[in-house]
């Protein structure tokens, strides 16, 4: 707008000054000046004098439980652990580094046990939640405990990697005020058994920290992880009593009164639309940034049986991700399946706790300690809690049995549980012939006293604290992203571990995810005693109706060389063949379109050629199409017509060919059980040492260089 007798000038900055200097020539001009001045002044004062924002406006758009949920999530207001410990008045900080959740569970239970037994104020801490250098600010009155897992090739868990990197760069004597104890979780089948806890202990010592006791180590190979931790914990108690002078309330764990760290409230007033009904969510840390895709319901396109055996199952399952554009994968990645607990385990536990008529009741879970995170979504329902969010089918530990004895509904049941868990040998003998989940244990205990029918005094909060959070199961993708970009496939061995028992003669422990997938694929599920396992296949609120499964993609470093002309050596046993099927398919396609393809040697082992030689027809067809570029060597451990052989035996027999391929810059890939990978690694080392005339140390240096350069890759499990 332009007014008469005014210079045409934008009213910015000195606009008001200009208006003040101009002399209006009429009443209309004066009125216009006054109006504009008033409007500009009003605009400048907006938010200060008028139209002030309501600081509570956002509350109209929040759900009533939002505040509780934020508190329950345990969000840290600072990344300085020394400040946080001082603010919360904590005496002991239990740092955990966990990949699968075991170390996290140990840390949480240790924090509770130390509080119950010694009245210490303890917090269990995710290492990724705080800045590592703030650990150096902890004063000497505090005690730090590190519970750290090692996985893969001696790697730290995702949430511990930054701490481990920091520790290697920290100056000497920078942790001179720190007192600590450490426990590691590992598997001696792996070459770098408990490497992470050893490196952390060495780093802490180098930086001047005071070790209160010897480093404890668990060995998953021997199946004694729980017992190893139990034994180490008893040693820690001795240090606290005898070395540090802390008074223990009672040596008897049953006499230590349960003090909940969580509050679980049944609340019928909660809107059902607000409940987490069972749809899975990534963990608090979510793994490395970008490592995991969103969790989606994926359609099973087709499923077929791979074994020629009536006693065992192995499934080839193809998924369709055509309607999920945000999901993509690369050859060598993993598909994570989020399983559902069997109906039998869920129904048993719900009935034993007296919740049969209230299983749909909404519950709100919150933390009673600002340092503790709630590990599952809240609010939810009792049924969703046991069906989707907690692993109720996991075997119980001796420590769990001892803890449950506190809530026994009668003295006879309390004595039964205490006697069962008092001695490790007695408990080991019992579990060697009996499959006990928490529900089965509660049911078995009730048989001791016929006058009792439920465990109504067992707090729901206790089960939320002790039962592991449901975790996805990872499967190597057995298809190539070049040939099947929207149809990833996995190879699933259906696990059913058999235990010898007197009555019945055989007890089977079903694999959680594999039996769920077996049922989802339309096959008969596992049989436990006289029970046929069934599942809520339609999923939470029908989200999986029509044959879907919750899943996500996890990025992997198990990749083919960038150059297709690079030779590769592949060694696999059983379903370890899965990623190599993808490798072979991909290179066959590359050769078809005229790309140069390097020599491929596959050493594959299984029991019998007529029973579990999976993908045999496909591999033989690929061998014909690829010609001299692809060689298959098999090892059968139970074939009656041939001598027993394992893949490491075949590797030794192929010494000349393998050393030649390595000399041609071949990449080495091993997939299968860690024990197999260890033996194959030894055989490879023997070949190179003999061929090059090296000492053992030189051979180890060579294998280390190969792995650091990604020329030697392993995708193994315990």
XYZ file of C-alpha atoms in Angstrom:
718
model
C 0.000 0.000 0.000
C 1.226 3.481 -0.779
C -0.094 6.608 0.928
C -0.144 10.089 -0.638
C 2.692 12.546 0.184
C 4.843 9.647 1.548
C 8.026 8.325 0.088
C 7.541 4.743 -1.083
C 9.739 2.853 1.375
C 9.480 -0.528 3.099
C 8.750 -0.350 6.814
C 11.746 -2.400 8.025
C 14.106 -1.300 10.775
C 13.921 2.438 10.318
C 10.338 2.356 9.034
C 8.935 3.740 12.266
C 11.536 6.508 12.221
C 10.505 7.428 8.717
C 6.873 7.622 9.755
C 7.767 9.853 12.639
C 9.733 12.238 10.441
C 7.090 12.567 7.725
C 4.659 15.452 8.224
C 1.083 14.401 7.530
C -0.793 16.879 5.395
C -4.296 15.906 6.449
C -6.381 14.245 9.163
C -6.546 11.089 7.039
C -2.756 10.927 6.834
C -2.474 11.349 10.607
C -5.031 8.634 11.218
C -3.190 6.284 8.860
C 0.121 6.939 10.628
C -1.441 6.316 14.018
C -3.112 3.106 12.856
C 0.080 1.706 11.326
C 2.103 2.626 14.425
C -0.432 0.912 16.652
C -0.427 -2.213 14.513
C 3.361 -2.405 14.433
C 3.612 -1.908 18.182
C 0.988 -4.554 18.808
C 2.823 -7.010 16.544
C 6.126 -6.335 18.322
C 4.514 -6.981 21.719
C 2.791 -10.221 20.647
C 3.680 -13.027 23.030
C 4.780 -10.578 25.726
C 1.679 -8.474 26.442
C -1.027 -10.265 24.484
C -1.485 -13.758 22.963
C 0.917 -15.200 25.528
C 1.381 -18.981 25.012
C -0.171 -21.261 27.605
C 2.732 -23.298 29.069
C 0.318 -26.171 29.742
C -1.262 -26.169 26.282
C 0.581 -29.347 25.281
C -1.102 -31.274 28.095
C -4.381 -31.179 26.187
C -2.750 -33.344 23.537
C -0.954 -35.813 25.821
C -2.309 -39.103 27.034
C -2.689 -39.286 30.828
C -0.054 -42.014 31.094
C 2.573 -40.059 29.142
C 4.272 -38.708 32.249
C 4.495 -42.148 33.801
C 5.810 -43.599 30.571
C 8.549 -40.977 30.346
C 9.582 -41.652 33.913
C 9.470 -45.394 33.280
C 11.707 -45.112 30.259
C 14.548 -44.036 32.546
C 15.642 -41.191 30.261
C 18.852 -39.648 31.502
C 18.986 -35.910 32.037
C 22.766 -35.973 31.935
C 25.410 -38.045 30.211
C 27.748 -37.647 33.162
C 27.556 -40.859 35.195
C 29.328 -39.283 38.173
C 26.701 -36.529 38.355
C 23.886 -39.038 37.918
C 25.200 -41.365 40.631
C 25.595 -38.426 43.000
C 22.127 -37.096 42.165
C 20.474 -40.468 42.823
C 22.652 -41.360 45.806
C 24.012 -44.573 44.276
C 26.876 -46.513 45.856
C 27.424 -49.067 43.076
C 27.120 -48.671 39.306
C 26.736 -51.873 37.291
C 27.683 -51.101 33.692
C 26.488 -53.590 31.093
C 27.403 -54.267 27.492
C 24.927 -56.699 25.991
C 24.104 -57.923 22.488
C 21.365 -60.468 23.148
C 20.156 -59.248 26.549
C 21.893 -61.781 28.829
C 24.441 -59.347 30.262
C 21.693 -56.765 30.688
C 19.619 -59.280 32.647
C 22.581 -60.205 34.850
C 23.247 -56.534 35.572
C 19.649 -55.890 36.579
C 19.478 -58.941 38.845
C 22.834 -58.124 40.438
C 21.659 -54.580 41.198
C 18.598 -55.956 42.957
C 20.562 -58.627 44.827
C 23.163 -56.163 46.132
C 20.401 -53.918 47.415
C 18.532 -56.788 49.076
C 21.591 -58.381 50.669
C 23.730 -55.343 51.560
C 21.257 -52.431 51.466
C 23.520 -50.761 48.900
C 22.040 -48.228 46.505
C 22.776 -49.701 43.074
C 22.014 -48.718 39.487
C 22.366 -50.875 36.378
C 23.581 -48.751 33.480
C 23.654 -49.130 29.708
C 27.203 -48.155 28.740
C 25.920 -46.167 25.770
C 23.788 -43.894 27.974
C 26.736 -42.000 29.458
C 29.946 -40.385 28.244
C 32.840 -42.783 28.927
C 35.179 -40.077 30.217
C 32.705 -39.257 32.996
C 33.586 -42.631 34.575
C 36.904 -41.075 35.581
C 34.961 -38.570 37.709
C 33.484 -41.250 39.993
C 34.931 -40.780 43.457
C 36.520 -43.564 45.442
C 33.441 -44.149 47.554
C 31.719 -45.628 44.486
C 32.167 -49.146 43.121
C 31.956 -49.867 39.398
C 31.031 -53.312 38.125
C 31.336 -54.196 34.426
C 29.314 -57.063 32.917
C 30.369 -57.391 29.285
C 29.571 -59.819 26.495
C 31.883 -60.818 23.665
C 30.442 -61.864 20.350
C 31.666 -62.558 16.816
C 35.401 -62.172 16.352
C 36.051 -60.829 19.830
C 33.838 -57.792 19.259
C 32.132 -55.749 21.979
C 28.358 -55.384 21.969
C 26.986 -52.431 20.029
C 26.262 -50.455 23.185
C 29.779 -51.027 24.588
C 31.832 -50.220 21.482
C 32.254 -46.489 22.197
C 33.371 -47.207 25.771
C 35.892 -49.815 24.597
C 37.317 -47.425 21.987
C 37.599 -44.677 24.601
C 39.404 -46.950 27.036
C 42.140 -47.745 24.509
C 42.892 -44.011 24.151
C 42.688 -43.058 27.819
C 45.836 -41.843 29.538
C 47.528 -43.819 32.274
C 46.525 -43.030 35.878
C 43.359 -41.267 34.668
C 41.199 -43.800 36.559
C 43.229 -43.991 39.755
C 40.173 -43.312 41.937
C 38.083 -46.103 40.380
C 37.432 -49.398 42.178
C 35.920 -52.092 40.015
C 34.994 -55.736 39.427
C 34.304 -57.338 36.052
C 32.480 -60.329 34.626
C 32.492 -61.466 31.008
C 30.132 -63.558 28.900
C 31.666 -65.576 26.089
C 31.950 -68.905 24.347
C 35.188 -70.879 24.304
C 34.256 -72.262 20.886
C 35.247 -68.858 19.550
C 38.891 -68.012 18.999
C 38.676 -64.812 21.060
C 36.947 -66.208 24.127
C 35.853 -63.376 26.469
C 38.194 -61.001 24.701
C 36.166 -57.896 25.577
C 36.233 -58.291 29.363
C 39.958 -59.140 29.205
C 40.701 -56.011 27.176
C 38.569 -53.827 29.430
C 40.225 -55.201 32.579
C 43.673 -54.624 31.062
C 42.692 -51.093 30.055
C 41.325 -50.266 33.503
C 44.487 -51.588 35.145
C 46.645 -49.563 32.748
C 44.727 -46.445 33.696
C 45.322 -47.044 37.402
C 41.927 -48.465 38.439
C 41.907 -50.836 41.424
C 40.569 -54.339 40.771
C 38.641 -55.701 43.743
C 38.723 -59.329 42.582
C 39.647 -61.635 39.714
C 37.752 -61.238 36.455
C 34.856 -63.700 36.210
C 34.044 -65.470 32.956
C 31.046 -67.416 31.684
C 31.420 -70.114 29.038
C 28.348 -70.723 26.882
C 30.102 -73.681 25.257
C 29.773 -75.674 28.473
C 26.239 -74.424 29.042
C 27.228 -73.009 32.429
C 26.674 -69.283 31.890
C 24.131 -68.967 34.697
C 26.197 -71.060 37.112
C 29.406 -69.202 36.267
C 27.704 -65.919 37.088
C 26.185 -67.385 40.258
C 29.640 -68.520 41.454
C 31.267 -65.175 40.609
C 28.498 -63.314 42.423
C 29.169 -65.322 45.583
C 32.849 -64.321 45.331
C 31.778 -60.692 44.961
C 29.706 -61.014 48.123
C 32.797 -62.275 49.976
C 34.774 -59.226 48.807
C 32.040 -56.866 49.958
C 31.847 -58.544 53.364
C 35.463 -59.329 54.152
C 37.457 -56.788 52.171
C 35.178 -53.752 52.166
C 33.354 -54.382 55.449
C 29.757 -54.209 54.247
C 27.253 -55.929 56.506
C 25.031 -58.525 54.855
C 21.462 -58.845 56.024
C 21.437 -62.630 55.552
C 23.470 -65.285 53.761
C 20.183 -67.050 53.007
C 18.769 -65.614 49.774
C 15.285 -66.655 50.873
C 15.493 -64.385 53.882
C 16.308 -61.339 51.776
C 12.972 -59.577 51.401
C 11.862 -58.748 47.887
C 11.923 -55.026 47.175
C 10.367 -54.273 43.789
C 12.032 -51.928 41.352
C 8.942 -51.736 39.135
C 5.319 -50.937 39.791
C 2.665 -52.842 37.846
C -0.845 -51.462 38.221
C -4.032 -52.921 36.760
C -6.050 -50.002 35.423
C -9.382 -50.624 33.694
C -9.721 -46.906 33.039
C -6.970 -46.957 30.410
C -8.243 -46.515 26.871
C -7.747 -49.743 24.919
C -6.605 -47.668 21.954
C -3.634 -46.506 24.022
C -2.380 -50.007 24.848
C 0.677 -51.645 23.341
C -1.062 -54.778 22.156
C 1.988 -56.835 21.271
C 3.499 -55.175 18.227
C 7.266 -55.466 18.723
C 9.599 -52.532 19.161
C 13.357 -52.316 18.896
C 15.280 -52.284 22.169
C 16.144 -49.064 23.955
C 19.492 -48.776 22.172
C 18.156 -50.181 18.882
C 21.619 -51.445 17.981
C 24.061 -49.485 15.834
C 22.469 -46.546 13.998
C 21.166 -47.700 10.638
C 21.825 -51.361 11.373
C 18.165 -52.326 11.722
C 15.260 -51.564 9.430
C 11.777 -50.809 10.795
C 9.811 -53.833 12.037
C 7.073 -54.809 9.594
C 4.585 -57.605 9.064
C 5.947 -59.667 6.152
C 3.933 -62.087 4.079
C 5.203 -65.636 3.637
C 5.142 -66.156 -0.099
C 5.965 -69.832 0.029
C 7.527 -72.437 2.320
C 8.944 -75.865 1.563
C 10.578 -78.669 3.489
C 14.277 -79.257 2.765
C 14.939 -82.422 4.813
C 14.130 -85.905 3.602
C 13.499 -87.015 7.172
C 10.312 -87.483 9.157
C 12.019 -86.808 12.488
C 13.486 -83.381 11.723
C 12.399 -80.284 9.846
C 14.292 -77.670 7.895
C 12.293 -74.989 6.090
C 13.046 -72.791 3.108
C 10.793 -69.758 3.612
C 10.346 -67.016 1.049
C 8.939 -63.660 2.129
C 7.313 -60.981 0.008
C 8.391 -57.399 0.714
C 6.852 -55.911 -2.441
C 4.367 -53.903 -0.387
C 6.963 -52.664 2.094
C 9.086 -50.183 0.106
C 11.093 -49.067 3.146
C 12.597 -52.557 3.471
C 15.581 -53.419 1.303
C 18.373 -55.927 1.750
C 21.779 -56.772 0.335
C 23.180 -60.230 -0.201
C 24.608 -61.461 3.111
C 22.236 -59.502 5.371
C 20.109 -61.071 8.125
C 16.350 -61.318 8.486
C 15.187 -60.976 12.097
C 12.016 -62.845 13.077
C 10.032 -61.695 16.124
C 8.466 -64.893 17.516
C 5.249 -65.358 19.471
C 5.130 -67.463 22.628
C 3.150 -70.737 22.394
C -0.431 -70.676 23.642
C 0.345 -73.493 26.085
C 3.029 -71.521 27.933
C 0.965 -68.335 28.003
C -2.242 -70.028 29.166
C -0.415 -72.020 31.836
C 1.232 -68.963 33.347
C -1.913 -66.839 33.214
C -3.920 -69.565 34.980
C -1.296 -70.234 37.657
C -1.166 -66.545 38.557
C -4.965 -66.334 38.799
C -5.362 -64.020 35.795
C -7.534 -66.260 33.603
C -10.533 -63.946 33.931
C -8.442 -60.771 33.750
C -5.943 -61.529 30.995
C -7.193 -58.610 28.883
C -6.908 -56.193 31.810
C -4.805 -53.104 30.970
C -1.670 -52.685 33.070
C 0.632 -49.727 33.507
C 4.280 -50.495 34.245
C 6.511 -47.816 35.700
C 9.866 -47.660 37.423
C 10.239 -47.055 41.145
C 13.850 -46.025 40.618
C 14.836 -43.204 38.259
C 17.924 -45.202 37.262
C 15.934 -48.188 35.970
C 14.412 -48.436 32.523
C 11.243 -50.376 31.868
C 12.251 -52.974 29.305
C 8.848 -53.459 27.683
C 6.242 -51.067 26.243
C 3.667 -49.664 28.639
C 0.728 -49.540 29.034
C -0.113 -53.018 27.805
C -2.267 -55.965 28.886
C -1.508 -59.090 30.885
C -2.051 -61.294 27.845
C 0.195 -59.177 25.591
C 2.859 -59.114 28.299
C 3.202 -62.914 28.386
C 2.427 -63.627 24.729
C 4.590 -61.031 23.014
C 6.863 -59.045 25.327
C 8.443 -61.563 27.732
C 10.105 -64.890 26.910
C 8.021 -67.177 29.084
C 9.335 -70.318 27.374
C 12.974 -69.821 28.374
C 14.541 -72.370 30.764
C 14.729 -71.106 34.339
C 18.005 -70.618 36.170
C 18.896 -71.806 39.654
C 18.839 -68.209 40.873
C 15.309 -67.805 39.522
C 14.152 -70.903 41.392
C 15.639 -69.522 44.591
C 13.891 -66.216 44.054
C 10.518 -67.841 43.363
C 10.769 -69.721 46.649
C 10.205 -66.375 48.387
C 6.645 -66.327 47.058
C 5.776 -70.003 47.545
C 2.092 -70.388 48.483
C 2.894 -72.959 51.192
C 5.848 -74.055 53.353
C 6.037 -77.421 51.554
C 6.413 -75.737 48.167
C 8.997 -73.338 49.568
C 11.088 -76.246 50.863
C 10.785 -78.039 47.524
C 12.093 -75.066 45.548
C 14.827 -74.286 48.044
C 16.099 -77.873 48.090
C 15.996 -77.984 44.296
C 18.097 -74.842 43.935
C 20.428 -75.168 46.934
C 23.018 -77.340 45.154
C 24.227 -76.804 41.563
C 24.681 -80.541 40.921
C 21.171 -81.361 42.117
C 19.734 -78.628 39.934
C 21.831 -79.684 36.900
C 20.639 -83.273 37.230
C 17.023 -82.099 37.478
C 17.198 -79.878 34.380
C 19.007 -82.583 32.381
C 15.796 -84.632 32.365
C 13.099 -81.988 32.852
C 12.118 -79.061 30.652
C 11.198 -76.273 33.075
C 9.989 -72.896 31.993
C 8.764 -70.566 34.714
C 5.185 -71.732 34.146
C 6.103 -75.414 34.176
C 8.117 -74.911 37.358
C 5.201 -73.216 39.127
C 2.889 -75.995 37.968
C 5.298 -78.717 39.076
C 5.727 -77.093 42.490
C 1.957 -77.082 43.100
C 1.956 -80.881 42.909
C 3.883 -80.881 46.179
C 0.861 -79.457 48.024
C -2.597 -80.467 46.774
C -4.275 -77.825 48.950
C -2.884 -75.002 46.804
C -3.952 -74.290 43.212
C -2.493 -70.875 42.291
C 0.420 -68.524 42.919
C -1.686 -65.463 43.624
C 0.948 -63.913 45.913
C 3.621 -63.891 43.193
C 3.906 -60.216 42.148
C 3.584 -59.484 38.470
C 6.384 -56.959 38.904
C 8.753 -59.762 39.924
C 8.118 -61.707 36.723
C 8.631 -58.570 34.635
C 11.954 -58.081 36.408
C 13.311 -61.629 36.066
C 11.972 -62.838 32.709
C 14.011 -61.829 29.654
C 12.538 -59.395 27.187
C 11.447 -61.020 23.931
C 14.198 -60.787 21.346
C 14.221 -61.406 17.595
C 15.987 -64.441 16.122
C 18.371 -63.744 13.257
C 18.610 -65.825 10.091
C 21.111 -65.396 7.269
C 19.253 -64.442 4.110
C 19.713 -67.254 1.600
C 18.693 -65.303 -1.514
C 20.545 -62.773 -3.650
C 19.386 -59.169 -3.692
C 20.318 -59.066 -7.381
C 18.013 -61.885 -8.461
C 15.315 -61.602 -5.755
C 15.337 -58.004 -4.484
C 11.765 -58.163 -3.138
C 11.701 -61.825 -2.071
C 14.247 -62.546 0.675
C 14.469 -66.170 1.798
C 15.712 -67.814 4.990
C 16.700 -71.352 5.904
C 15.261 -72.485 9.239
C 16.347 -75.590 11.111
C 13.478 -76.396 13.471
C 15.139 -76.848 16.852
C 13.868 -79.443 19.329
C 16.459 -80.396 21.926
C 15.704 -83.790 23.437
C 16.317 -84.610 27.095
C 16.446 -88.109 28.497
C 13.806 -88.652 31.141
C 12.265 -91.506 33.074
C 8.627 -90.626 32.492
C 8.018 -89.691 29.727
C 11.060 -91.311 28.119
C 11.908 -88.220 26.031
C 11.316 -84.557 26.798
C 11.732 -82.044 23.990
C 12.710 -78.388 24.380
C 11.252 -76.556 21.387
C 13.066 -73.716 19.668
C 10.929 -70.606 20.067
C 11.223 -68.944 16.657
C 11.734 -72.075 14.562
C 8.624 -73.842 15.885
C 6.614 -70.634 15.499
C 7.706 -70.460 11.841
C 6.938 -74.148 11.399
C 3.398 -73.569 12.607
C 3.051 -70.379 10.581
C 4.141 -72.249 7.452
C 1.183 -74.571 7.801
C 3.092 -77.572 9.103
C 2.490 -79.473 12.314
C 4.077 -77.769 15.288
C 6.249 -79.444 17.892
C 4.824 -81.891 20.424
C 5.779 -81.478 24.067
C 4.583 -84.516 25.973
C 0.977 -84.784 24.840
C 0.748 -81.106 23.832
C 0.793 -79.831 20.276
C 2.185 -76.318 20.311
C -0.206 -73.710 18.948
C 0.229 -69.982 18.436
C -1.868 -66.841 18.055
C -0.895 -66.684 14.396
C -3.130 -63.702 13.643
C -0.884 -61.633 15.909
C -1.720 -58.616 18.071
C -5.133 -57.212 17.122
C -5.062 -59.313 13.949
C -1.991 -57.482 12.609
C -0.505 -60.717 11.218
C -3.677 -62.250 9.778
C -3.160 -63.963 6.445
C 0.230 -65.540 7.095
C 2.382 -62.570 8.119
C 5.283 -62.503 10.565
C 6.857 -59.518 12.269
C 10.394 -59.105 10.970
C 13.111 -56.612 10.151
C 16.354 -56.524 8.164
C 19.712 -56.265 9.927
C 22.709 -55.095 7.942
C 25.667 -57.452 7.931
C 29.337 -57.204 7.006
C 29.266 -60.773 5.676
C 29.592 -59.695 2.044
C 31.024 -60.920 -1.243
C 34.201 -59.186 -2.481
C 33.557 -56.015 -4.463
C 35.252 -57.609 -7.487
C 33.388 -60.620 -8.842
C 36.682 -61.913 -10.228
C 38.055 -62.442 -6.692
C 38.258 -66.160 -5.738
C 36.341 -67.249 -2.656
C 36.523 -70.201 -0.269
C 33.255 -71.047 1.507
C 33.008 -73.520 4.404
C 29.637 -74.394 5.917
C 27.848 -77.061 7.913
C 24.089 -77.545 8.097
C 22.057 -74.382 7.663
C 25.319 -72.441 7.553
C 24.953 -73.044 3.820
C 22.234 -70.358 3.645
C 24.337 -67.261 2.790
C 26.497 -69.293 0.400
C 23.409 -70.261 -1.571
C 22.921 -66.523 -2.068
C 26.601 -66.039 -3.021
C 26.446 -68.786 -5.650
C 23.153 -67.513 -7.115
C 24.559 -64.004 -7.371
C 27.770 -65.025 -9.084
C 25.904 -67.292 -11.472
C 23.796 -64.309 -12.546
C 26.879 -62.106 -12.921
C 28.499 -64.708 -15.156
C 25.292 -64.976 -17.189
C 25.455 -61.256 -18.025
C 29.118 -61.478 -18.994
C 30.926 -60.427 -15.817
C 34.183 -62.204 -14.900
C 33.696 -64.628 -11.995
C 36.502 -65.920 -9.793
C 36.937 -69.514 -8.652
C 34.514 -70.619 -5.920
C 35.252 -73.544 -3.613
C 32.405 -74.710 -1.350
C 33.089 -77.207 1.432
C 29.764 -78.341 2.879
C 29.025 -80.786 5.676
C 25.885 -82.512 6.948
C 24.838 -85.895 8.372
C 23.707 -87.911 5.356
C 23.339 -87.115 1.648
C 19.829 -88.594 1.521
C 18.567 -86.770 4.634
C 19.875 -83.245 5.199
C 21.895 -82.276 2.121
C 19.904 -79.068 1.650
C 19.718 -77.311 -1.729
C 21.498 -80.250 -3.356
C 19.698 -79.984 -6.691
C 20.261 -76.229 -6.872
C 23.961 -76.556 -6.108
C 24.501 -79.298 -8.662
C 22.682 -77.247 -11.290
C 24.835 -74.215 -10.434
C 27.949 -76.377 -10.732
C 26.936 -77.347 -14.259
C 26.232 -73.768 -15.332
C 29.356 -72.304 -13.736
C 31.663 -75.092 -14.882
C 35.225 -74.868 -13.603
C 34.405 -71.711 -11.644
C 32.513 -73.646 -8.977
C 33.618 -76.721 -7.027
C 31.602 -78.503 -4.317
C 33.273 -80.778 -1.763
C 31.031 -82.585 0.741
C 31.598 -84.116 4.176
C 29.066 -86.535 5.715
C 29.315 -87.389 9.400
C 26.753 -90.223 9.548
C 26.586 -91.715 6.060
C 26.801 -95.535 6.355
C 28.475 -95.994 2.972
C 31.340 -93.520 3.551
C 33.817 -92.902 6.377
C 32.803 -90.217 8.876
C 34.138 -86.831 7.854
C 33.699 -83.223 8.930
C 34.350 -80.057 6.974
C 37.679 -79.454 8.720
C 38.817 -82.890 7.493
C 37.981 -81.925 3.911
C 39.789 -78.599 4.333
C 42.975 -80.441 5.310
C 42.600 -82.771 2.315
C 42.320 -79.732 0.027
C 45.509 -78.147 1.345
C 47.160 -77.607 -2.037
C 44.077 -76.110 -3.639
C 43.288 -73.892 -0.657
C 46.822 -72.551 -0.340
C 46.783 -71.849 -4.079
C 43.510 -69.917 -3.867
C 44.763 -67.914 -0.883
C 47.896 -67.178 -2.866
C 45.600 -65.816 -5.579
C 44.104 -63.397 -3.028
C 40.990 -65.468 -2.270
C 38.560 -64.405 0.446
C 37.632 -66.959 3.117
C 34.072 -67.344 4.459
C 32.913 -69.658 7.273
C 29.305 -70.054 8.379
C 27.846 -72.393 11.005
C 28.433 -73.265 14.611
C 31.313 -71.610 16.434
C 32.875 -74.992 17.271
C 33.014 -75.848 13.573
C 34.489 -72.448 12.703
C 37.180 -72.909 15.338
C 38.245 -76.273 13.910
C 38.197 -74.971 10.331
C 40.319 -72.022 11.431
C 42.866 -74.417 12.926
C 42.955 -76.446 9.714
C 43.447 -73.316 7.599
C 46.256 -72.190 9.884
C 47.988 -75.565 9.587
C 47.839 -75.367 5.792
C 49.345 -71.876 5.616
C 51.955 -72.615 8.274
C 53.139 -75.725 6.445
C 53.067 -74.097 3.011
C 55.011 -70.990 4.085
C 57.193 -72.465 6.785
C 55.904 -70.123 9.464
C 55.858 -70.340 13.224
C 52.522 -70.322 15.027
C 52.822 -66.648 15.913
C 53.341 -65.688 12.273
C 50.281 -67.698 11.306
C 48.168 -65.929 13.922
C 49.404 -62.558 12.668
C 48.428 -63.561 9.121
C 44.906 -64.628 10.106
C 44.519 -61.397 12.080
C 45.501 -59.332 9.050
C 43.100 -61.322 6.868
C 40.207 -60.613 9.250
C 41.003 -56.929 9.636
C 41.064 -56.580 5.856
C 37.703 -58.404 5.617
C 39.407 -61.165 3.609
C 38.370 -63.684 6.272
C 34.781 -63.419 7.448
C 32.736 -65.599 9.777
C 29.000 -65.739 10.431
C 28.785 -68.137 13.360
C 26.657 -68.914 16.387
C 27.129 -70.814 19.648
